[in-house]
Short mmCIF file of C-alpha atoms in Angstrom, two decimals:
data_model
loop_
_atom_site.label_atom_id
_atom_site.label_comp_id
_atom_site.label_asym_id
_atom_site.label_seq_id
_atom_site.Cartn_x
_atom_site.Cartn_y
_atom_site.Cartn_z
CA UNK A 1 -6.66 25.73 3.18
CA UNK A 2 -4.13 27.53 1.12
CA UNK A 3 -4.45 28.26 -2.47
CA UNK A 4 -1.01 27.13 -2.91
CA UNK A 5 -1.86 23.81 -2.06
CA UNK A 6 -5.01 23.80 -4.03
CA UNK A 7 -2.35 24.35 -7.05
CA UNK A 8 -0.55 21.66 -6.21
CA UNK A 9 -2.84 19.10 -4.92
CA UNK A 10 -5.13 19.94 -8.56
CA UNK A 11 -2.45 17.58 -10.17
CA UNK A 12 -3.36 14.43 -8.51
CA UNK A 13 -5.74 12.80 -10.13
CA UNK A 14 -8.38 10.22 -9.05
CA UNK A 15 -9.45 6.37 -9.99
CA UNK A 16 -13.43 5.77 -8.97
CA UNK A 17 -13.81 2.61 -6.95
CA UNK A 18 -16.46 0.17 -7.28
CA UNK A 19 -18.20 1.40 -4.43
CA UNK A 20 -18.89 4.98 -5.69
CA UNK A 21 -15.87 7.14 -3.86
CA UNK A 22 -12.44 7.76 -5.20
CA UNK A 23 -8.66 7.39 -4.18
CA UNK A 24 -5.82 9.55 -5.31
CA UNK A 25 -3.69 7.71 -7.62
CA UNK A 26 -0.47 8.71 -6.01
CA UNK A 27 -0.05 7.50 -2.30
CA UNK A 28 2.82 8.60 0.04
CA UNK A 29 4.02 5.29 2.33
CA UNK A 30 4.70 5.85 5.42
CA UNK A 31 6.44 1.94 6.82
CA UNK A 32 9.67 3.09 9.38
CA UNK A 33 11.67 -0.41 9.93
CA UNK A 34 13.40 1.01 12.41
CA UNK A 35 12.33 2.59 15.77
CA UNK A 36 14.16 6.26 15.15
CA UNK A 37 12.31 6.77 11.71
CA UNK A 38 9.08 6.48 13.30
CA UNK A 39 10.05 10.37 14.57
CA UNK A 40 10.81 10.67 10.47
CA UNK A 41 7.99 9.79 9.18
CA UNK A 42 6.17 11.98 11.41
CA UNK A 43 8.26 14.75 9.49
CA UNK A 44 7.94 13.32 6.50
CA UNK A 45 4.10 13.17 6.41
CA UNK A 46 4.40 16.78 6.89
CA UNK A 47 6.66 17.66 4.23
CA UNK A 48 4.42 15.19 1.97
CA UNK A 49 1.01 16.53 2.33
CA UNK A 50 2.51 20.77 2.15
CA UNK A 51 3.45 19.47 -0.85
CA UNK A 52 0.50 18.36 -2.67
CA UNK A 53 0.13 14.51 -1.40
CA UNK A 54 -3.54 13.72 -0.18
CA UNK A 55 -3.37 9.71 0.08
CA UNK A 56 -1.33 8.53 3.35
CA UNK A 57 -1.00 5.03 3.15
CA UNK A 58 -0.37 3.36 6.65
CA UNK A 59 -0.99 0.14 8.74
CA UNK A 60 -1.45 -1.18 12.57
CA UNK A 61 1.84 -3.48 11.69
CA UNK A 62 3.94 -0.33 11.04
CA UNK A 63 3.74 0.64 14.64
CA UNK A 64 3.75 4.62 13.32
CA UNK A 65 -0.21 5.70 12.94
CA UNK A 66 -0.06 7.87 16.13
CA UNK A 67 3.14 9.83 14.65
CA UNK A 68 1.33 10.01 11.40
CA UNK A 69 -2.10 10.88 12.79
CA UNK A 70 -0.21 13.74 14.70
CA UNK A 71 1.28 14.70 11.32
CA UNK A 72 -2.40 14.97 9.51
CA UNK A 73 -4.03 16.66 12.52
CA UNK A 74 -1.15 18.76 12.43
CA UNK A 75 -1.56 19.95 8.72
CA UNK A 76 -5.49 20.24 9.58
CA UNK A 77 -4.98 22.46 12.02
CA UNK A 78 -2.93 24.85 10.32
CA UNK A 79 -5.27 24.96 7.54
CA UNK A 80 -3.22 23.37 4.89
CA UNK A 81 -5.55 20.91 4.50
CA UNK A 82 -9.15 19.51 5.41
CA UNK A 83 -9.97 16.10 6.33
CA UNK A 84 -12.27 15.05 3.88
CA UNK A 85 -9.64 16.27 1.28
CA UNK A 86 -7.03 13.45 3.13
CA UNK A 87 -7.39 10.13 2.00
CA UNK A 88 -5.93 7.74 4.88
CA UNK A 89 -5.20 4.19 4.50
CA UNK A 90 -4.96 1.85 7.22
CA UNK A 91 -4.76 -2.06 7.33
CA UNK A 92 -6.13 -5.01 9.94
CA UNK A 93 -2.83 -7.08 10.85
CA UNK A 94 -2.63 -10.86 10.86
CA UNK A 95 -3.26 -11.34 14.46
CA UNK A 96 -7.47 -9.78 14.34
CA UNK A 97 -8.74 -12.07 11.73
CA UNK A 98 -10.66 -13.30 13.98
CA UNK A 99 -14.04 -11.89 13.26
CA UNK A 100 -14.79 -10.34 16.59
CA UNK A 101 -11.35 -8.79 16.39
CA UNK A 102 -12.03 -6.75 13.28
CA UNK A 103 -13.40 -3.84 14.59
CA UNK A 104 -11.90 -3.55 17.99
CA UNK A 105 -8.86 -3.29 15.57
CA UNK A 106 -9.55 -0.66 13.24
CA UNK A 107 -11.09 1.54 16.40
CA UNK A 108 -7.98 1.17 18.17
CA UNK A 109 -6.33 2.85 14.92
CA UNK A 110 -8.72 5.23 14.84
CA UNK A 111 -8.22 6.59 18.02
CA UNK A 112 -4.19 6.11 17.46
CA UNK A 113 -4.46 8.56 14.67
CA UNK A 114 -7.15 10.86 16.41
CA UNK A 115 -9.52 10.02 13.29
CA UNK A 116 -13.05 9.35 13.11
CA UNK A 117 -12.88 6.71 9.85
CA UNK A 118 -10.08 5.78 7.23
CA UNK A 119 -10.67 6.18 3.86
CA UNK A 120 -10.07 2.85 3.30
CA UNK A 121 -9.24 -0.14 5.39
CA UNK A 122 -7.54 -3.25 3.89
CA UNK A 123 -6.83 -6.93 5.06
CA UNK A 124 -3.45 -6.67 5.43
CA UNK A 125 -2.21 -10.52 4.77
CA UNK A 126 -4.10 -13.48 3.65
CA UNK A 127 -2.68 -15.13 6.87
CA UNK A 128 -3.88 -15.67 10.01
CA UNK A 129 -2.02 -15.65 13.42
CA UNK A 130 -2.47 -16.23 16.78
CA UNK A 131 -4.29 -13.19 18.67
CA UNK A 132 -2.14 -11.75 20.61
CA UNK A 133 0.29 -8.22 21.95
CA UNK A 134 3.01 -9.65 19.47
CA UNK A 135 2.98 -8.87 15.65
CA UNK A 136 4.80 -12.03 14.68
CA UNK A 137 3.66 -14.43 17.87
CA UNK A 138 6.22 -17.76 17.96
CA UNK A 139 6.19 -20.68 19.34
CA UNK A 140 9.54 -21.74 22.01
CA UNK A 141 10.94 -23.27 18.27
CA UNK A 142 10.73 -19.44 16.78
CA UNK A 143 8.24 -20.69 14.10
CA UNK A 144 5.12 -18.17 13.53
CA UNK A 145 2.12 -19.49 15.28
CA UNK A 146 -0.79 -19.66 13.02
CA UNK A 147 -4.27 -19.32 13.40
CA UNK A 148 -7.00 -20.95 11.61
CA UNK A 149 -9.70 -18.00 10.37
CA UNK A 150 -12.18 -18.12 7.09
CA UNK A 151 -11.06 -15.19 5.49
CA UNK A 152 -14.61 -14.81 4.16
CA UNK A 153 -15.64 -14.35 8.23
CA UNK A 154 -13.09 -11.72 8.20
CA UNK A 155 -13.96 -10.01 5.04
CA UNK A 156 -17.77 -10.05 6.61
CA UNK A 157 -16.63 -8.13 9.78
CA UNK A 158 -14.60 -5.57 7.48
CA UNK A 159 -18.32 -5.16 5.63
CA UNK A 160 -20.04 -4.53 8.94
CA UNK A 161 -17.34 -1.48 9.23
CA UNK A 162 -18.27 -0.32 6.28
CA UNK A 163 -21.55 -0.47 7.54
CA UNK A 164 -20.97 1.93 10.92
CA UNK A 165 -18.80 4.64 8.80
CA UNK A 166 -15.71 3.63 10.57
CA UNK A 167 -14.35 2.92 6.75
CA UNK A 168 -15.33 4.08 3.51
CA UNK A 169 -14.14 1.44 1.70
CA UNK A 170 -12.29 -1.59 2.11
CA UNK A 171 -10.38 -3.86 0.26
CA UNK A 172 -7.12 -6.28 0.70
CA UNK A 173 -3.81 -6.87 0.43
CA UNK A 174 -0.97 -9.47 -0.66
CA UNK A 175 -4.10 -11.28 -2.14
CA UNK A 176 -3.35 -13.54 -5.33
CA UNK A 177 -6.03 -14.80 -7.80
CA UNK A 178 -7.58 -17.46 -5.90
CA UNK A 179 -7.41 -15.77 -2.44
CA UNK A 180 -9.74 -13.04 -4.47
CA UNK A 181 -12.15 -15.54 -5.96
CA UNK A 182 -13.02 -16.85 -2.24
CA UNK A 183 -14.05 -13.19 -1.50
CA UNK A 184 -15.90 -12.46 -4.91
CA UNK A 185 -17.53 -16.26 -4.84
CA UNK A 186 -18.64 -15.91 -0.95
CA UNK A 187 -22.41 -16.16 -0.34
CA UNK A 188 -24.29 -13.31 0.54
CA UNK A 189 -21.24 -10.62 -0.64
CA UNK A 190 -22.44 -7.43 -0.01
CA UNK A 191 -19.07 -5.21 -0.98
CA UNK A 192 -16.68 -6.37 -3.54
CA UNK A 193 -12.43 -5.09 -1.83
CA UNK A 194 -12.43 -2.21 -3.97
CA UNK A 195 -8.79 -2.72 -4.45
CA UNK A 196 -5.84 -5.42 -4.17
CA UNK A 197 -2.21 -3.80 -2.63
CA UNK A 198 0.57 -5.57 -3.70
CA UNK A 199 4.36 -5.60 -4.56
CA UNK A 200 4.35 -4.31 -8.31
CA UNK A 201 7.73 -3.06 -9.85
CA UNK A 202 9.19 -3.03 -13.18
CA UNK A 203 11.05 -6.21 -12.27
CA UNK A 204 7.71 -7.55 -11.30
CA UNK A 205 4.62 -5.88 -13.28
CA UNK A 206 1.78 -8.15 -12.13
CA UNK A 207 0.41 -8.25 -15.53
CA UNK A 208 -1.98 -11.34 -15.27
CA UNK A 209 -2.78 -10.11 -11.43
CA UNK A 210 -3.58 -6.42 -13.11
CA UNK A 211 -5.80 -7.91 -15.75
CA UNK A 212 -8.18 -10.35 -13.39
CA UNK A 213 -8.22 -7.20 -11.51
CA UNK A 214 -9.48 -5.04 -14.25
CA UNK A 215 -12.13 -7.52 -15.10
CA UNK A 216 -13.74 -7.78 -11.82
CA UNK A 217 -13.36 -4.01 -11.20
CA UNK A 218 -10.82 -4.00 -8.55
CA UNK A 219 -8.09 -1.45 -8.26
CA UNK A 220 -4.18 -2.59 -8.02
CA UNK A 221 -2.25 -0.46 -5.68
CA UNK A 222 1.57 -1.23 -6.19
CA UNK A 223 3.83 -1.04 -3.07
CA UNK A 224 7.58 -1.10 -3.47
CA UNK A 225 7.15 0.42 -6.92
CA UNK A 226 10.69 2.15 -6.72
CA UNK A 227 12.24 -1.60 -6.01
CA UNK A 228 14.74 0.48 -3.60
CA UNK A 229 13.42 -0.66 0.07
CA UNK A 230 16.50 -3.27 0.28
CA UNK A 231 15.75 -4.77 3.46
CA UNK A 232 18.41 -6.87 4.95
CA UNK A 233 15.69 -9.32 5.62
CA UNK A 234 14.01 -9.73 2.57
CA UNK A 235 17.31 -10.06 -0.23
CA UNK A 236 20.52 -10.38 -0.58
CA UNK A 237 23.45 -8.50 -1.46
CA UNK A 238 23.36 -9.60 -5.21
CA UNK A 239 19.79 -8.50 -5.53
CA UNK A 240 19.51 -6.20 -8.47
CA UNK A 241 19.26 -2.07 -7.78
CA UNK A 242 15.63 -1.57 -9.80
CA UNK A 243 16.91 2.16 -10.33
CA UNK A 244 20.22 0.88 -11.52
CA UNK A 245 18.68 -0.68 -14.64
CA UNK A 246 20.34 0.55 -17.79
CA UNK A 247 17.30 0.43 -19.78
CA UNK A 248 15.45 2.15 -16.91
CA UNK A 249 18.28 5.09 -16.56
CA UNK A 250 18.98 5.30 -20.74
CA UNK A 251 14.46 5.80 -20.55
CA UNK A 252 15.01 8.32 -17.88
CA UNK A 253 17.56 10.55 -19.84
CA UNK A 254 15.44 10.33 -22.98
CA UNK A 255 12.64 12.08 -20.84
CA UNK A 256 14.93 14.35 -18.84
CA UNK A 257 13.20 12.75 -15.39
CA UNK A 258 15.02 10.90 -12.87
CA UNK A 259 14.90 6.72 -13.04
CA UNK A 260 12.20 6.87 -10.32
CA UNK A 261 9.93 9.33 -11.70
CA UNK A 262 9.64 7.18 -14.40
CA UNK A 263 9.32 3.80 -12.61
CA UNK A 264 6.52 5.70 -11.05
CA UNK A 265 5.20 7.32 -14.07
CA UNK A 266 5.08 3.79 -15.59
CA UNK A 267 2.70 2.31 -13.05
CA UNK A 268 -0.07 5.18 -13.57
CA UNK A 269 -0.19 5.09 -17.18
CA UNK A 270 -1.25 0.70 -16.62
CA UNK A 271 -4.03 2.28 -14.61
CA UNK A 272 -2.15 1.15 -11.40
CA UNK A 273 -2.74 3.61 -8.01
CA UNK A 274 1.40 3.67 -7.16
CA UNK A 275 2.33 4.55 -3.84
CA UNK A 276 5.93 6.63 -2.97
CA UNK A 277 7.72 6.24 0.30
CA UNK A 278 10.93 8.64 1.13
CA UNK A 279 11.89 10.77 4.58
CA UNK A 280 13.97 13.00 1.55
CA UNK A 281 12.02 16.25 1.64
CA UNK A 282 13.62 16.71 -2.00
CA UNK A 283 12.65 13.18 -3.49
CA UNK A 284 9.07 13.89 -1.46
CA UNK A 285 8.60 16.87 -4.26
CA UNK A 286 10.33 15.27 -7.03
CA UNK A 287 7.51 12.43 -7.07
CA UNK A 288 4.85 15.07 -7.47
CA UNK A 289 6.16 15.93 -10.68
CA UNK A 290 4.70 12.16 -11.95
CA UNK A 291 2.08 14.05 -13.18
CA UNK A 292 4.30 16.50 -15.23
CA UNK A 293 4.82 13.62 -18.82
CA UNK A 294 3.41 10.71 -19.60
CA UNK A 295 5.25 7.80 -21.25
CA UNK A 296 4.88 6.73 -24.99
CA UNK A 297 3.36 3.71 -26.01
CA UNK A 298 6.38 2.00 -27.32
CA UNK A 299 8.53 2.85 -24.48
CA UNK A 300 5.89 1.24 -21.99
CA UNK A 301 6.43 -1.79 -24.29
CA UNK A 302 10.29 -1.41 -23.49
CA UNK A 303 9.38 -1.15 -19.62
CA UNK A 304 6.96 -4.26 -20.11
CA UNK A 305 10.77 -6.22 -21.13
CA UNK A 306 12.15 -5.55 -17.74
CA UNK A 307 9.48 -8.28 -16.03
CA UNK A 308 11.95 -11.08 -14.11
CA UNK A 309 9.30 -12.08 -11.72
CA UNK A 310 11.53 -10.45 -8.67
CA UNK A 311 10.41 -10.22 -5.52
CA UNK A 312 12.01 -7.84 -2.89
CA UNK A 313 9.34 -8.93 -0.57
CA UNK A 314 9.10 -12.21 -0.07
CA UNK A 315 7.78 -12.77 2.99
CA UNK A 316 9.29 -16.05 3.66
CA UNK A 317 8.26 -15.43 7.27
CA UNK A 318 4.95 -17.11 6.53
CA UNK A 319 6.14 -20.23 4.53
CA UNK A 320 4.92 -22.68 6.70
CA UNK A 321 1.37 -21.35 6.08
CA UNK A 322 -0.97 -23.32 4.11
CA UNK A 323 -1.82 -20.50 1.42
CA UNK A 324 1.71 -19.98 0.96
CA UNK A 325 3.19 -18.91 -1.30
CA UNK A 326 0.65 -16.98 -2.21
CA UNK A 327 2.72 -14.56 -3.78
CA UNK A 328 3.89 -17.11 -6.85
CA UNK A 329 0.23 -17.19 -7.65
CA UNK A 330 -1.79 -15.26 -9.61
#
C-alpha cells in the first residue's frame, strides 16, 4: 500500500451505519449502458481507486462486476490497496426476489468479482420479475413479466447473508416511504437496510425521503447526483442540463470549483453518501477534491431553490407494476 495513496484516500471521510461498520461517503459508479464501456469501466476503476476512491458501487444488472472485480484485484495486487480498505457495493436484481434466489445471487457476484463478501449488498428495485437468464423478461406483447414476491421474504434471505459473512451490510434501493415501513414494521426484523440508494440531484433533493431517513437511522445514498447521465431512454431532448443551471454555474464561480464539484459538495454537507460516475481520468480526480471546501449555509439554502421534482430516471419500464410509481412517493 503506498503512502501516496494513504494521502489521498485520508480525505474521504466516513458515515457509521446502524449496524456498527462504516461506508465512505464518496462512491465511484461504475453502470456502462453500452457493451464497449464495460472495457472502460474496467479502466476507469483503476484510475478511480490510484486516486484515492475506496467505495465501488456496482450491481448484477450492470453486466460489468467481472471487469470491475478484475480492476480491484488488480489494484490489490499491486499493493495500492488492501481489501478490507475497499468498500464494494453490489445489488440483487429484480429477477432473485424470490427468497431461495437471494443467495445463489449474490454468490454468483461474488465469484464474478473474485471476492469473498461485498461490503454491502442492496435490493436493487422494489419490483419483482419473473426468474429467469433475461434482465427485463417480456411477455410475446413486450410488456415486463412480473412476479409476485413479499419483499419482507426477500429482505429475510438478504439477513441470512448477513448472517454467513457473504455481506456486511445490506440495505435497498429505489425504496420510497412506505416500501421502507414494510421492512422496518416486519415481524421478527433482525437488521434494519442500513441505507436507501436513490436518484437525488439538485433538481430533485429528496428532502422529505432524507428526513424519514434520518429519523429511522438509515443512510441516503444519491445516484445520478451530477443530473448528466442523459439517457436516450429515460428523457427527452428538452430535459434540462443540471450542470447548465445558472444559479448552479454563478455558485460554482463564487467558489472557484467546477458546477459538479459543487453539485457534489452539496449532497455531503445534507449528510447524503453521493456517488460519482465518469470514464474521464481528469473528472475521476477532480471529484476528489469534494473534500477540498465546504458550502455556506445560505448558499445551501440557494441550492435547496433549485428542487423541481425532476426525474432523469424514471423507470417507466415498470409502470404496470402494482407499487408503481414508487418513485412519486415518499
Amino acid at each position: 500500500m503506498s503512502e501516496q495513496w494513504l494521502r489521498m484516500n485520508s480525505k474521504i471521510q466516513k458515515i457509521e451505519l446502524n449496524d456498527g461498520h462504516s461506508i465512505p461517503v464518496l462512491g465511484f459508479g461504475t453502470y456502462a449502458t453500452e457493451e464497449h464501456l464495460k472495457k472502460k469501466s474496467m479502466e476507469s476503476t483503476k484510475i478511480a481507486i490510484d486516486v484515492g476512491f475506496c467505495h465501488i458501487d456496482c450491481s448484477h444488472l450492470y453486466q460489468n462486476e467481472e471487469e470491475i472485480g478484475q480492476a480491484i484485484l488488480s489494484k490489490i495486487e499491486d499493493g495500492t490497496v488492501k481489501r478490507e480498505e475497499i468498500f464494494y457495493t453490489s445489488k440483487l436484481w429484480s429477477t432473485f426476489h424470490r427468497p431461495e434466489l437471494v443467495r445463489p445471487s449474490l454468490e454468483n457476484s461474488l465469484r464474478k468479482l473474485n471476492l469473498d463478501y461485498v461490503d454491502l449488498y442492496l435490493i436493487h428495485f422494489p419490483v419483482s420479475l419473473k426468474p429467469g437468464d433475461e434482465l427485463l423478461p417480456q411477455d410475446e406483447h413486450g410488456n415486463l413479466k412480473f412476479d409476485t414476491v413479499d419483499l419482507c421474504d426477500t429482505w429475510e434471505a438478504m439477513e441470512k447473508c448477513k448472517d454467513a459473512g457473504l455481506a456486511k451490510s445490506i440495505g435497498v434501493s429505489n425504496f420510497n416511504r412506505r416500501q421502507l415501513e414494510m421492512i422496518l414494521n416486519k415481524p421478527g426484523l433482525k437488521y434494519k437496510p442500513v441505507c436507501n440508494q436513490i436518484e437525488c440531484h439538485l433538481y430533485l433533493n429528496q428532502s422529505k425521503l432524507l428526513a424519514y431517513c434520518k429519523m429511522n437511522d438509515i443512510i441516503l445514498v444519491a445516484y445520478g447526483a451530477l443530473g448528466t447521465q442523459r439517457y436516450k431512454y429515460c428523457i427527452n431532448e428538452d430535459t434540462p442540463v443540471l450542470l447548465d443551471d445558472p444559479v448552479l454555474c454563478a455558485m460554482a464561480k463564487k467558489y472557484k470549483r467546477t458546477p459538479a464539484l459543487i453539485a457534489l459538495r452539496y449532497q455531503l454537507d445534507r449528510g447524503i453518501v453521493v456517488l460519482a460516475k465518469s470514464f474521464n481520468e481528469e473528472r475521476i480526480r477532480e471529484n476528489m477534491q469534494v473534500f477540498d471546501f465546504q458550502l455556506a449555509s445560505d448558499d445551501m439554502e440557494i441550492l435547496d431553490g433549485l428542487d423541481r421534482n425532476l426525474r432523469y430516471f424514471p423507470a417507466d419500464m415498470f409502470k404496470a407494476h402494482p407499487n408503481f410509481p414508487f418513485f412519486d412517493e415518499y
